[in-house]
Short mmCIF file of C-alpha atoms in Angstrom, two decimals:
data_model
loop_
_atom_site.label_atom_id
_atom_site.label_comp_id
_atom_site.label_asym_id
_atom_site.label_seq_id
_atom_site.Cartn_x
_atom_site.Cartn_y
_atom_site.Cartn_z
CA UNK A 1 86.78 146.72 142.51
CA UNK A 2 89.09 147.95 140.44
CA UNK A 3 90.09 145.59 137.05
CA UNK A 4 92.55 142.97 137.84
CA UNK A 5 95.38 141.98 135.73
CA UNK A 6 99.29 141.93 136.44
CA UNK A 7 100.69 143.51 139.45
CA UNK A 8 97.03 143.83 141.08
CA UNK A 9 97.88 143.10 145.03
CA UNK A 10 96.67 139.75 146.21
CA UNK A 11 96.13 139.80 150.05
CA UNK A 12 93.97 137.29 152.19
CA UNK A 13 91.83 139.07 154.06
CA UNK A 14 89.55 139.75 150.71
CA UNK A 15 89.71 135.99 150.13
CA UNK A 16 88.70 135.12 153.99
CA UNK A 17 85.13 136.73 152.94
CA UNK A 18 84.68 133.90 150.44
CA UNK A 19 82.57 130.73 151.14
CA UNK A 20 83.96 127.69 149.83
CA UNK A 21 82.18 124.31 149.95
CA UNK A 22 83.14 121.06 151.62
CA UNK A 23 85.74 120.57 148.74
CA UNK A 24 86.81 124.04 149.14
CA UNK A 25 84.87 125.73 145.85
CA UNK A 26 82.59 128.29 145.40
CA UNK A 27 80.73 127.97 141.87
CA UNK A 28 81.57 131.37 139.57
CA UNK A 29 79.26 132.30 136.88
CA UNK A 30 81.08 133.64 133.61
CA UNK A 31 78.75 136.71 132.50
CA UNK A 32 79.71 138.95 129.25
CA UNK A 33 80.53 142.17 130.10
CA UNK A 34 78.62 143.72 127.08
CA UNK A 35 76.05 142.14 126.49
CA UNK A 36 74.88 140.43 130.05
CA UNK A 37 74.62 137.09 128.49
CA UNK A 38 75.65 134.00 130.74
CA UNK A 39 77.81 131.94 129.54
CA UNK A 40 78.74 129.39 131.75
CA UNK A 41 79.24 128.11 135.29
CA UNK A 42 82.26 126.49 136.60
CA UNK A 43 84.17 126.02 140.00
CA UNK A 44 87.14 128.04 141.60
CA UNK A 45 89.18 127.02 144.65
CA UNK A 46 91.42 129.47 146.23
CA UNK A 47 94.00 129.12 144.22
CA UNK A 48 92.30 129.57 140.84
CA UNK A 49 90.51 133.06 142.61
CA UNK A 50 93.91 134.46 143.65
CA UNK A 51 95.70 133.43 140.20
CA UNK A 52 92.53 135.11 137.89
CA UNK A 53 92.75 138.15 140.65
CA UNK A 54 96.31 138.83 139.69
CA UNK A 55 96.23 137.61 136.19
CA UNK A 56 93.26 139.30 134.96
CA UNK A 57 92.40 135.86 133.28
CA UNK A 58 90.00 133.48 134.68
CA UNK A 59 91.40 130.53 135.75
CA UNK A 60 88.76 127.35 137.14
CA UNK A 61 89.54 124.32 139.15
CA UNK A 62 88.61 121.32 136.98
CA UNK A 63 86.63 118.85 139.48
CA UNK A 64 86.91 116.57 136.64
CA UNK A 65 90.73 116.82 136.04
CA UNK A 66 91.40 117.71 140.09
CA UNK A 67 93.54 120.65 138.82
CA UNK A 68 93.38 124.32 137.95
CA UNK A 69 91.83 124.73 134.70
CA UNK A 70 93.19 128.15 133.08
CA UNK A 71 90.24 129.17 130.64
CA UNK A 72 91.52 128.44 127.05
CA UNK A 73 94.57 126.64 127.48
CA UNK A 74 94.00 123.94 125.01
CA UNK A 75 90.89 126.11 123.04
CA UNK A 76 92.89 129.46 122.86
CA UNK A 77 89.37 130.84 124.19
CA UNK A 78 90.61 132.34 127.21
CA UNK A 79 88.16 135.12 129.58
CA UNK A 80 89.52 138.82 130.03
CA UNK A 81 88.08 139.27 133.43
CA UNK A 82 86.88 142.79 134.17
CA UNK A 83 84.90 142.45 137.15
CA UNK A 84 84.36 140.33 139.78
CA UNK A 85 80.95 140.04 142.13
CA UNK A 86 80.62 138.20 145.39
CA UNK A 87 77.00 137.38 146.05
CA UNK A 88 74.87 138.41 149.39
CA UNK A 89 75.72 135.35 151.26
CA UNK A 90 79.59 134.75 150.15
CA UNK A 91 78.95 131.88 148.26
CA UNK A 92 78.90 132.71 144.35
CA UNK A 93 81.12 134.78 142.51
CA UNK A 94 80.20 136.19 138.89
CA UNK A 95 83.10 136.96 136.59
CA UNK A 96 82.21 139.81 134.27
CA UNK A 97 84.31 138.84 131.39
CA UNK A 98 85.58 139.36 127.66
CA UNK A 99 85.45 136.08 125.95
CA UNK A 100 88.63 135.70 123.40
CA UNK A 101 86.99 133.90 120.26
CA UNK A 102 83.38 134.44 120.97
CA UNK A 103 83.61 130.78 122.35
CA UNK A 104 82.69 129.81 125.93
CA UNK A 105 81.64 126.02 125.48
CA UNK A 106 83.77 122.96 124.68
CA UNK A 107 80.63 121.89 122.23
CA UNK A 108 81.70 124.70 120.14
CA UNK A 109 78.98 127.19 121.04
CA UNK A 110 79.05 130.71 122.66
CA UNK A 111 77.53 129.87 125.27
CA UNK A 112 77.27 126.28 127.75
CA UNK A 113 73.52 126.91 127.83
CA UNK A 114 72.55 126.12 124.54
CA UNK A 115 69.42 124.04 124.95
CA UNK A 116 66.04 125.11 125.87
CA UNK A 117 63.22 123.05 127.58
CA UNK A 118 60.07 123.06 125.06
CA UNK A 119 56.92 122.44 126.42
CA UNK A 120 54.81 122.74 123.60
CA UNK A 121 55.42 118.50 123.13
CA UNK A 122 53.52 115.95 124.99
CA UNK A 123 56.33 115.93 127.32
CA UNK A 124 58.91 118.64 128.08
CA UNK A 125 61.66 118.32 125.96
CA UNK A 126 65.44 119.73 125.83
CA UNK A 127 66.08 121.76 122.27
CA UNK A 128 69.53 122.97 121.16
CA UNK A 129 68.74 126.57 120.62
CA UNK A 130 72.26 127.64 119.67
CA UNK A 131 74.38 126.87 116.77
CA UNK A 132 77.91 125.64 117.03
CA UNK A 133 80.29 128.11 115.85
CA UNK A 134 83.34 125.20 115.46
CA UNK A 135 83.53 122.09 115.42
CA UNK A 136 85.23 120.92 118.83
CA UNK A 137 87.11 118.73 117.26
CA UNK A 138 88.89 121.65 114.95
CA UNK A 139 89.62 123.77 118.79
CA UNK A 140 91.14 120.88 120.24
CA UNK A 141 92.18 118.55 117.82
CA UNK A 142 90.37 115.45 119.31
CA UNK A 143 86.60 114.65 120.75
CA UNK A 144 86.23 116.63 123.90
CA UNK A 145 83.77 115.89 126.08
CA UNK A 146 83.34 116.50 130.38
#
C-alpha cells in the first residue's frame, strides 16, 4: 500500500475485503511506526476506514459516542497514518501511525496499555507501569473518562 493522505483514490472493492462485525466494526490496532510499540485499540466502521484512507489521519467510530471519532479532535493528538495492515482472516486492521504529541491515551499516557499484571503478590495484581505525560484535564479542559 502506498501512504494515504489527500487525493489517495477511495474505491469499494478494497473495502468489500474487510470483515466487519454484527455492528459493522472491525477493531484497528494503532502501532508506532518507529518504534513498534502498541498503543491502543479502537473500532472503525466503514466510514471512519474510507475517511482515514483518504485523509491520511485516523479517524475511529466511538461505540461510546455512536459517531466517528477523528483521533485528536478535542486532544490535538491526532495519528499520521502511514500504513495500513489487514490481518489473515479480514477481521483486524493495524494502523502504522505517527502519533502528534507523543500522546495516545485520554489518561494522559503514551500509550492505553499502561498497567501491567504483577504476579509476584499473593494475588495477581494490575500496576500502572507508565507515567502520565499530562494531566487529562490540561488536554481537554475537563475530566475525561470512557
Amino acid at each position: 500500500m502506498t501512504t494515504p493522505g489527500p487525493g489517495t483514490p477511495v474505491s469499494g472493492d478494497w473495502l468489500a475485503a474487510l470483515r466487519f462485525d454484527d455492528q459493522g466494526l472491525i477493531p484497528a490496532i494503532a502501532q508506532d511506526a518507529q518504534s513498534g510499540t502498541v498503543l491502543m485499540v479502537a473500532w472503525m466502521n466503514a466510514e471512519a476506514v474510507q475517511e482515514t484512507v483518504r485523509t491520511g489521519r485516523a479517524v475511529y467510530f466511538s461505540r461510546s459516542r455512536g459517531r466517528l471519532w477523528r483521533k485528536g479532535e478535542e486532544s490535538g493528538h491526532v495519528q499520521q497514518v502511514h500504513d495500513i495492515r489487514l490481518d489473515c482472516d479480514g477481521d483486524v486492521l493495524l494502523l502504522k501511525i505517527t502519533q502528534i504529541g507523543g500522546i495516545a491515551c485520554h489518561t494522559g499516557r503514551e500509550r492505553c496499555f499502561f498497567r501491567g499484571l504483577d504476579l509476584n503478590g499473593d494475588q495477581p495484581a494490575w500496576v500502572e507501569q507508565d507515567p502520565v505525560l499530562k494531566d487529562p484535564a490540561a488536554i481537554y479542559g475537563h475530566s475525561h473518562g470512557h
